[in-house]
XYZ file of C-alpha atoms in Angstrom:
490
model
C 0.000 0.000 0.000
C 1.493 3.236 -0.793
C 2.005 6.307 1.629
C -0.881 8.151 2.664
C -0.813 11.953 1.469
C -0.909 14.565 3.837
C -2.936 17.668 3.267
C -2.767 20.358 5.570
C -5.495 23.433 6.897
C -4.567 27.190 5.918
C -4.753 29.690 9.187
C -3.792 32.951 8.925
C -1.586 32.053 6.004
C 0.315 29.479 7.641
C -0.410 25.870 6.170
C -1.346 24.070 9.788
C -2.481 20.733 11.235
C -4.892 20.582 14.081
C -4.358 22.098 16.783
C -5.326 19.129 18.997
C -2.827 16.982 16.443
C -6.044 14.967 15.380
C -6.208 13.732 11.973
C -8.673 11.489 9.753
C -8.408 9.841 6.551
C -10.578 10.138 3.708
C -11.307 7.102 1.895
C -11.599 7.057 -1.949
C -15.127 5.450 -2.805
C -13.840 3.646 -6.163
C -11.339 1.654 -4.341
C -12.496 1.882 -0.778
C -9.328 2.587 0.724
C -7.936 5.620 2.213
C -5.801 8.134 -0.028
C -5.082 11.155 2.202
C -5.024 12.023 5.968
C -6.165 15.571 6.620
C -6.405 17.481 10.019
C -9.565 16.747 12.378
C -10.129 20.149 13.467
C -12.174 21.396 16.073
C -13.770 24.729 17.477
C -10.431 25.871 19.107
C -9.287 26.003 15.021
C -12.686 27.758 13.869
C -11.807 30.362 16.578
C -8.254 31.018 15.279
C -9.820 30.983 11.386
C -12.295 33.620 12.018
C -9.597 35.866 14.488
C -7.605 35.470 11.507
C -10.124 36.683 8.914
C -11.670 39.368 11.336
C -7.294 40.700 11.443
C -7.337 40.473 7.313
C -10.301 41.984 6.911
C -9.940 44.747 9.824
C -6.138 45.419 8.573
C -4.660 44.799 5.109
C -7.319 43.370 2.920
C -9.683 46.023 4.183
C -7.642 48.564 2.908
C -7.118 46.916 -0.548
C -8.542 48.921 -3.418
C -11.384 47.037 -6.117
C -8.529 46.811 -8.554
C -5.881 45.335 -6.250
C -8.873 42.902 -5.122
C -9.641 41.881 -9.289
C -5.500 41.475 -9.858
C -5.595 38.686 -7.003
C -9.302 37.293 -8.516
C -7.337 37.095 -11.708
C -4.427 35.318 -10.351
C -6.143 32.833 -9.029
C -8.244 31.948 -11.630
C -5.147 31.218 -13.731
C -3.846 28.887 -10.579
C -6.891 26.926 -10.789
C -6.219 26.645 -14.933
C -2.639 25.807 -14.095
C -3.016 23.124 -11.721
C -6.137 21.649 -13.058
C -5.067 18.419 -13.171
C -3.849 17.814 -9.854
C -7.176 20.145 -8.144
C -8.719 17.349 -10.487
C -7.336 14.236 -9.303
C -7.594 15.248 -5.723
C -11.587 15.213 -5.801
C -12.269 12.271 -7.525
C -9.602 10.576 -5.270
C -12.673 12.064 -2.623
C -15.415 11.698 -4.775
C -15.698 9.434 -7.183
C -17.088 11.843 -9.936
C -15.145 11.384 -13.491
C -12.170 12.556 -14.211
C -12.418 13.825 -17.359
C -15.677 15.425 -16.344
C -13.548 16.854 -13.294
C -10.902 18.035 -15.576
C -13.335 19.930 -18.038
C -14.649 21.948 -14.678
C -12.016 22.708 -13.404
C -10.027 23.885 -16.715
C -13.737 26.161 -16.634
C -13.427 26.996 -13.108
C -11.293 29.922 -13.340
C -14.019 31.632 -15.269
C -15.773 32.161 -11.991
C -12.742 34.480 -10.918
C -12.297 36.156 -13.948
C -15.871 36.746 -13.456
C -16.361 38.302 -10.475
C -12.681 40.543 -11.040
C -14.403 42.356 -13.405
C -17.561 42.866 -11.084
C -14.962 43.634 -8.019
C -14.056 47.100 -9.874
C -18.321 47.312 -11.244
C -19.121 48.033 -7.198
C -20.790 51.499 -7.393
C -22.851 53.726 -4.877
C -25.227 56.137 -5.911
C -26.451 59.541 -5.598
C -30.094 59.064 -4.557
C -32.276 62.473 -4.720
C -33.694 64.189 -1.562
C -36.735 66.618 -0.618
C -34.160 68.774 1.562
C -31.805 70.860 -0.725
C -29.452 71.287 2.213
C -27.852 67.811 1.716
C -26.070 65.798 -0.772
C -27.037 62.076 -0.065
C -24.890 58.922 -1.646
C -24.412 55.850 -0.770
C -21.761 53.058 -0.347
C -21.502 49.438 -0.906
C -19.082 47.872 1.846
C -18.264 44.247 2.438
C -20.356 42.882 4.789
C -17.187 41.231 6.381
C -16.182 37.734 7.446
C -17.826 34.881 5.565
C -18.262 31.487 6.694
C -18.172 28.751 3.519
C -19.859 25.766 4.325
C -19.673 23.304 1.219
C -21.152 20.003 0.662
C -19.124 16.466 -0.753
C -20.747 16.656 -4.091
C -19.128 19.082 -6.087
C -16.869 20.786 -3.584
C -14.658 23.143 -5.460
C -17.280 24.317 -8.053
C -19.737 24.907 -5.116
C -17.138 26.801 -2.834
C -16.189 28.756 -5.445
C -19.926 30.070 -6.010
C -18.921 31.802 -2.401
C -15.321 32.466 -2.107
C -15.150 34.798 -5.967
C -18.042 37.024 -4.759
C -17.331 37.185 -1.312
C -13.471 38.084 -1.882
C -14.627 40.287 -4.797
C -16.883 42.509 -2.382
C -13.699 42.746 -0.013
C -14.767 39.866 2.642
C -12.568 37.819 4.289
C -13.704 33.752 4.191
C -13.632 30.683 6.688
C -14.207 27.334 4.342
C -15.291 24.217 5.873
C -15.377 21.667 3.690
C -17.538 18.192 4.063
C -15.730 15.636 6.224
C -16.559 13.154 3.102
C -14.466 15.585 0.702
C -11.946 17.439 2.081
C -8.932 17.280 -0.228
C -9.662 19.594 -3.159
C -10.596 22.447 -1.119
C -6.972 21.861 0.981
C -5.760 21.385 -2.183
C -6.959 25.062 -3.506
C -5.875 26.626 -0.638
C -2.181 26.212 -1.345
C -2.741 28.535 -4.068
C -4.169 31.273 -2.237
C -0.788 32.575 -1.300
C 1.083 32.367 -5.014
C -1.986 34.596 -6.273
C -0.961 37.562 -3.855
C -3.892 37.396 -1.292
C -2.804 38.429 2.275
C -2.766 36.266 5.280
C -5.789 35.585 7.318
C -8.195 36.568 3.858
C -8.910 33.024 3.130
C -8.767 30.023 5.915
C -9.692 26.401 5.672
C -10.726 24.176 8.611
C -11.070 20.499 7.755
C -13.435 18.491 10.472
C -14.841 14.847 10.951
C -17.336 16.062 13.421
C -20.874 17.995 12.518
C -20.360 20.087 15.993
C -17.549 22.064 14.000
C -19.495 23.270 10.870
C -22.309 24.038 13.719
C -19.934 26.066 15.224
C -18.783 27.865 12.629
C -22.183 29.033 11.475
C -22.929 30.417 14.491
C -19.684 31.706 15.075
C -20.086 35.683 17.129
C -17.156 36.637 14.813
C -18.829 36.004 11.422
C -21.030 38.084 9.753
C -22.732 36.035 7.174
C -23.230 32.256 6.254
C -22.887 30.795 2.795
C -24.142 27.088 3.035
C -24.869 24.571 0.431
C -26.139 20.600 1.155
C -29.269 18.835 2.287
C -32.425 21.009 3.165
C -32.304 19.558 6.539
C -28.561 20.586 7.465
C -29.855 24.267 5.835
C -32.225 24.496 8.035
C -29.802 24.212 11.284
C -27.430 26.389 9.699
C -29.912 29.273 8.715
C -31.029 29.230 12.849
C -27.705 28.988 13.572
C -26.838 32.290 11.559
C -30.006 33.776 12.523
C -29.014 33.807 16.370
C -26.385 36.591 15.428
C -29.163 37.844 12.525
C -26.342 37.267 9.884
C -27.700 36.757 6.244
C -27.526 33.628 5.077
C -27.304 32.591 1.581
C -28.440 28.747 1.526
C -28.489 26.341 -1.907
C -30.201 23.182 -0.640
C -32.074 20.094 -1.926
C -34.076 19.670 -5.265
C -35.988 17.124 -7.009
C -36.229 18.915 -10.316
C -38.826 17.831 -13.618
C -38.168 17.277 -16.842
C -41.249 17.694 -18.822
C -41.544 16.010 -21.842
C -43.979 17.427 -24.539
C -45.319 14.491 -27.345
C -43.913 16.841 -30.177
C -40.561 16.668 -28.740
C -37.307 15.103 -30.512
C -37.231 12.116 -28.280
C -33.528 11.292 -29.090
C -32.575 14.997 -27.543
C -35.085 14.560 -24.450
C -33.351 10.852 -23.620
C -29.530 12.337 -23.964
C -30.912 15.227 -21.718
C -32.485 13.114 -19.283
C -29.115 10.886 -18.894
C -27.312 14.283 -18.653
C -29.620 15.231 -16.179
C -29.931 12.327 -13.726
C -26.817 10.344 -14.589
C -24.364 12.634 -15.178
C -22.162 12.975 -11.966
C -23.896 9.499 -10.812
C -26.899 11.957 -9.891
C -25.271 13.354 -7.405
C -26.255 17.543 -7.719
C -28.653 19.602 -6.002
C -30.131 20.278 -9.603
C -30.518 16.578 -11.144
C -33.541 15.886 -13.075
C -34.546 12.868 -11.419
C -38.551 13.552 -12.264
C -39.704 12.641 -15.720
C -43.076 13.834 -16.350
C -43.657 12.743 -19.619
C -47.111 13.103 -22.021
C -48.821 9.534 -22.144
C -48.450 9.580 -25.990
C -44.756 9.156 -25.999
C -43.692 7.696 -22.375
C -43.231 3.865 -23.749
C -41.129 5.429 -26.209
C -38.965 7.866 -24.756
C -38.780 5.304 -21.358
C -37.407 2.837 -23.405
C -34.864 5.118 -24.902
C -33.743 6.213 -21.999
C -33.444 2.722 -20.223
C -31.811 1.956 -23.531
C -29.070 4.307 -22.641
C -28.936 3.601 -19.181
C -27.841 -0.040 -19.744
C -25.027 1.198 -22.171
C -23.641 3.514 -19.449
C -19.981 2.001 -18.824
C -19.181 1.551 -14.463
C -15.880 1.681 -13.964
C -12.672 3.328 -12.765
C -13.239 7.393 -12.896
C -9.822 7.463 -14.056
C -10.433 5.756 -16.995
C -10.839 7.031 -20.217
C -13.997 5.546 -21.249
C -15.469 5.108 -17.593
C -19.126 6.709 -17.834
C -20.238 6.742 -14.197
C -18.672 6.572 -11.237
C -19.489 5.469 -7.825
C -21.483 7.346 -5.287
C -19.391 9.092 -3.487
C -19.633 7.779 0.101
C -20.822 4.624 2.083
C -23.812 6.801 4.096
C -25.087 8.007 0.694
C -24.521 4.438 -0.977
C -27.068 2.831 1.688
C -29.622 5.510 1.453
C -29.754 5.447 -2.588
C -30.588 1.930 -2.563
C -32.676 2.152 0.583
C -34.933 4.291 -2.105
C -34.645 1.542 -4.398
C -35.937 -0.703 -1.659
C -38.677 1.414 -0.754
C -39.365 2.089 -4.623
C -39.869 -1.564 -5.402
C -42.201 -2.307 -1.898
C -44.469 0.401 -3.082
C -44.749 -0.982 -6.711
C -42.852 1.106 -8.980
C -41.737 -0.962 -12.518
C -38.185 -1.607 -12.757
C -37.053 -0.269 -16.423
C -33.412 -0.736 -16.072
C -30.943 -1.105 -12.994
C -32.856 -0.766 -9.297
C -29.728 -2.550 -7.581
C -26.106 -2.449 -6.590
C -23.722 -3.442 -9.076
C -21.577 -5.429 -7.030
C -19.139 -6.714 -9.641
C -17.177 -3.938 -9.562
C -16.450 -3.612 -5.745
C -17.001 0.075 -4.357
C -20.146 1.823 -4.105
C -21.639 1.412 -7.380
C -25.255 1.806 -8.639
C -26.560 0.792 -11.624
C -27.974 3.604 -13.471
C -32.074 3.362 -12.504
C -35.424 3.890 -14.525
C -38.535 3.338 -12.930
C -41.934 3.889 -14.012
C -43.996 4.664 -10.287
C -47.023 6.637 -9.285
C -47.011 10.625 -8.456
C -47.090 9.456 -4.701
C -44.467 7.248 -4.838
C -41.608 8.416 -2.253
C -39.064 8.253 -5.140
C -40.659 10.408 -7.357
C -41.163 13.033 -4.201
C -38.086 13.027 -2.194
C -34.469 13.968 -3.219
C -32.956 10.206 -3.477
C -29.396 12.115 -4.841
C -28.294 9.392 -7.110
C -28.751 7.463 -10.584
C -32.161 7.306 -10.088
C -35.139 8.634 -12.593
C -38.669 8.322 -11.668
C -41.259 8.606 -14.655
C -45.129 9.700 -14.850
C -47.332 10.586 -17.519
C -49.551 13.478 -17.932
C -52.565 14.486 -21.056
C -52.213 18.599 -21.091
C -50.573 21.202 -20.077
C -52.286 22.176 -16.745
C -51.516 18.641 -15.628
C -47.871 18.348 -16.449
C -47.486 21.509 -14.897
C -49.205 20.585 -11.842
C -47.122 17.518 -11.805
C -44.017 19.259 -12.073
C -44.985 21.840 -8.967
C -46.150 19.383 -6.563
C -42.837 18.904 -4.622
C -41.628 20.936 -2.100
C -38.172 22.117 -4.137
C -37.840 23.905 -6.472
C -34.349 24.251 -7.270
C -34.632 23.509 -11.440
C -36.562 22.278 -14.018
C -36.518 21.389 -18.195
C -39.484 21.944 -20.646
C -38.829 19.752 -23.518
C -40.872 20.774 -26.583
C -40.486 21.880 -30.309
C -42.984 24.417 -29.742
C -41.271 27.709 -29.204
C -44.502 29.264 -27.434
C -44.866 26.334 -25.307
C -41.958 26.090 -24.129
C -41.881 29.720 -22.893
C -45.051 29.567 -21.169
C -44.440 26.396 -19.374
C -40.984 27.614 -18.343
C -43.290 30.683 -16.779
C -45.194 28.445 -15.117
C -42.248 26.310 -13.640
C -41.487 27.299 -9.743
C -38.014 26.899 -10.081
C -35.147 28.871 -9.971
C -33.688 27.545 -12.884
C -35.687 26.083 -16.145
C -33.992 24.934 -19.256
C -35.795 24.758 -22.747
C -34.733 21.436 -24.604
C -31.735 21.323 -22.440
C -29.985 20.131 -19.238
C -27.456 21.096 -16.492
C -26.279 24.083 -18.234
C -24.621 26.855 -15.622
C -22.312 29.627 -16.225
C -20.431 32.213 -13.715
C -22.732 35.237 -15.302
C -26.138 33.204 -14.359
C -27.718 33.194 -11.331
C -28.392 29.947 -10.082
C -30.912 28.941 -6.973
C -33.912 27.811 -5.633
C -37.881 28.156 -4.489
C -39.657 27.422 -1.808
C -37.377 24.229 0.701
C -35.190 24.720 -2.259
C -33.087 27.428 -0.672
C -32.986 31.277 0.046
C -30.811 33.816 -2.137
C -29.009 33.797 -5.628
C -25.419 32.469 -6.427
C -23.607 33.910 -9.674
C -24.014 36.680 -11.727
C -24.464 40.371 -10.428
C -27.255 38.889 -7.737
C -24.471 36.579 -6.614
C -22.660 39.630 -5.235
C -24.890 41.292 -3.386
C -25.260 39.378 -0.064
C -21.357 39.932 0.304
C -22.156 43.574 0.244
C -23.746 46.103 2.359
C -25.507 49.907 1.762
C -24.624 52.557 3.243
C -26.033 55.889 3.186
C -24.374 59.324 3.905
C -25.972 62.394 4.461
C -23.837 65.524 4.432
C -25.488 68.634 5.703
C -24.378 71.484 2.854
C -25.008 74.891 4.555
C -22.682 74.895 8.048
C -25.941 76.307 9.410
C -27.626 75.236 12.770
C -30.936 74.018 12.304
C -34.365 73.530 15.294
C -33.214 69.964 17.056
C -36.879 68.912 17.672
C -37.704 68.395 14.205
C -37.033 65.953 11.707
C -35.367 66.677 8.461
């Protein structure tokens, strides 16, 4: 067996174990044995992250101007480019997810940076007008100051990064705690964070096998906002958490996101969207659409296409180069996807292709899942996140949309239809943050990207993605020296 890697945390710009000494290892779900042994932190080393960030933020950073800010943005975003491959190998070593899939996003990742440098120098007050000519009113947009990153196993760099290039963009300072299933990217990014010229104490990362420590965190006295993405449930603790200092929160939870399939669709582009959609990443994203709703006329037909597919999907090594799908990512997950499958089956749902473990291959491997069930079915309502699609049928429009709205998510969605009109008003009718026309699992650094209803609260990406790292303030400035009656307002 070869020699375990050793990632460390980053403190105050000092690369640092724990300070109790504690480590853990992270086990690679592919090969079930551990790759890397990272520090088990705990709420002595959230204390000396935040101090840290509250210095950066109260000292150097805070006096860093929007173009100094964008040059460091910039900087890193090339690191990420330059060291894709290695920021690449690290999370599927954690996750499981493909590695040419990993490569592809994080050769795109950069973009995020790039992004949000140009926004960093786009922050602008404004001069709003008054009644009272003896005043010039404008206002300011400040950072709202130190950030706490909490980021789920799934898709941890893309995900933190939907925090960190807004946040340090708008002048915060961050604390990043990664998921104990998926530490070793985001350790991995942080040795970067010095070569792109960002002080000390403006980024920290505190790796933890214990929930108590991300509790912590979010309810830290010394942070002043919460960025949090994972299970509705966890979001939930978080956001009260937060809300006991009444810090914002910004929360990207669960979804269980339709796909609704019109009769005049091309079936061929509906089936590769719905294995894009559910499939892709072994169905592991907040936005996989795991809910076929699908007009009676053509659900034989596109079903079978799409179980078709499913059965052609090559298991295997992410590594390799024609691998397909990978594991899911972690033993906890592994038992409740096919507990669903369990539950599916007991309540009646038809098995189109897959429903069980594919054991041949050792790991945690599913076999990519179709199922034909009823709108009630528990598959088809909660958030199973894995290879798992769930099919209905509907006869017109007011149904399928009714279908598609009657979860409590509502995170994403896909209108599949040839008709142009159609597809616009059923997107309009969607409650979802996102909806895609005759597409799937399309995002991009300039797009906002979030949720309805349990699926969330706030925006991530584009302009909207900036403003809960920012703060108004407004500044009155009296313009005549002159003294004026106390006891009145104005």
């Amino acid at each position: 067996m070869s020699e375990l890697e050793h990632l460390r945390m980053l403190i105050g710009g000092r690369s640092v174990d724990a300070a109790s000494g504690r480590t853990f290892e992270s086990q690679n779900p592919y090969t079930g044995q551990s790759w890397t042994v990272v520090p088990d932190g705990d709420t002595d080393d959230v204390d000396a992250a935040v101090a840290a960030a509250r210095s950066a933020f109260d000292g150097e950073w805070g006096q860093t101007t929007p173009f100094a800010r964008a040059a460091c943005l910039r900087r890193l975003g090339d690191l990420i480019t330059e060291n894709a491959e290695r920021l690449a190998r690290l999370e599927v070593n954690d996750s499981g997810k493909l590695y040419r899939e990993m490569l592809g996003q994080l050769n795109a990742l950069g973009g995020w940076y790039h992004y949000y440098a140009g926004l960093a120098t786009a922050i602008e007050g404004a001069q709003p007008p008054v009644p009272n000519p003896n005043y010039l009113v404008y206002t300011r947009r400040e950072p709202v100051g130190v950030v706490a990153c909490i980021t789920p196993w799934n898709s941890p760099l893309l995900l933190m990064s939907w925090k960190v290039a807004p946040a340090l963009a708008a002048g915060c300072t961050v604390v990043i705690k990664p998921s104990e299933h998926a530490p070793g990217s985001t350790l991995g990014f942080a040795e970067l964070i010095e070569q792109a010229g960002i002080p000390a104490g403006v980024v920290n990362v505190v790796t933890s096998l214990r929930g108590e420590v991300g509790g912590h965190l979010a309810a830290h006295p010394g942070v002043d906002k919460v960025a949090f993405t994972g299970s509705t449930a966890t979001g939930i603790k978080v956001g009260h958490a937060a809300m006991d200092n009444l810090n914002p929160v910004t929360l990207e939870l669960g979804g269980k996101s339709p796909q609704v399939v019109f009769p005049d669709a091309d079936l061929q582009a509906a089936a590769n969207g719905l294995v894009a959609g559910v499939f892709a990443a072994t169905g592991q994203t907040c936005m996989a659409g795991s809910r076929l709703v699908v007009h009676a006329d053509v659900h034989d037909e596109l079903v079978r296409l799409v179980a078709e597919r499913a059965s052609q999907i090559k298991l295997g090594d992410p590594f390799g180069e024609d691998t397909e799908m990978g594991p899911v990512a972690n033993g906890p997950q592994y038992e409740k996807v096919l507990g669903y499958l369990e539950t599916a089956r007991n309540e009646g749902a038809t098995v189109q292709y897959g429903g069980v473990a594919e054991e041949s291959l050792g790991g945690y491997f599913v076999r990519p899942t179709v199922l034909t069930v009823k709108p009630t079915d528990t598959v088809f309502r909660e958030e199973v996140f894995g290879p798992v699609l769930s099919a209905v049928t509907f006869t017109d429009e007011d149904e399928a949309v009714k279908l598609a709205n009657d979860t409590p998510y509502g995170l994403a969605g896909a209108v599949w239809t040839k008709d142009i009109h159609r597809g616009h008003r059923i997107a309009g009718r969607i409650r979802a943050g996102t909806v895609w026309i005759n597409a799937y699992r399309a995002v991009a650094p300039s797009v906002p990207f979030g949720g309805y209803k349990m699926s969330g609260l706030g925006r991530e990406n584009g302009r909207a993605g900036l403003d809960p790292y920012l703060e108004t303030k407004s500044v009155w400035v009296e313009l005549t020296g002159g003294t004026r009656d106390p006891f009145t307002l104005g």
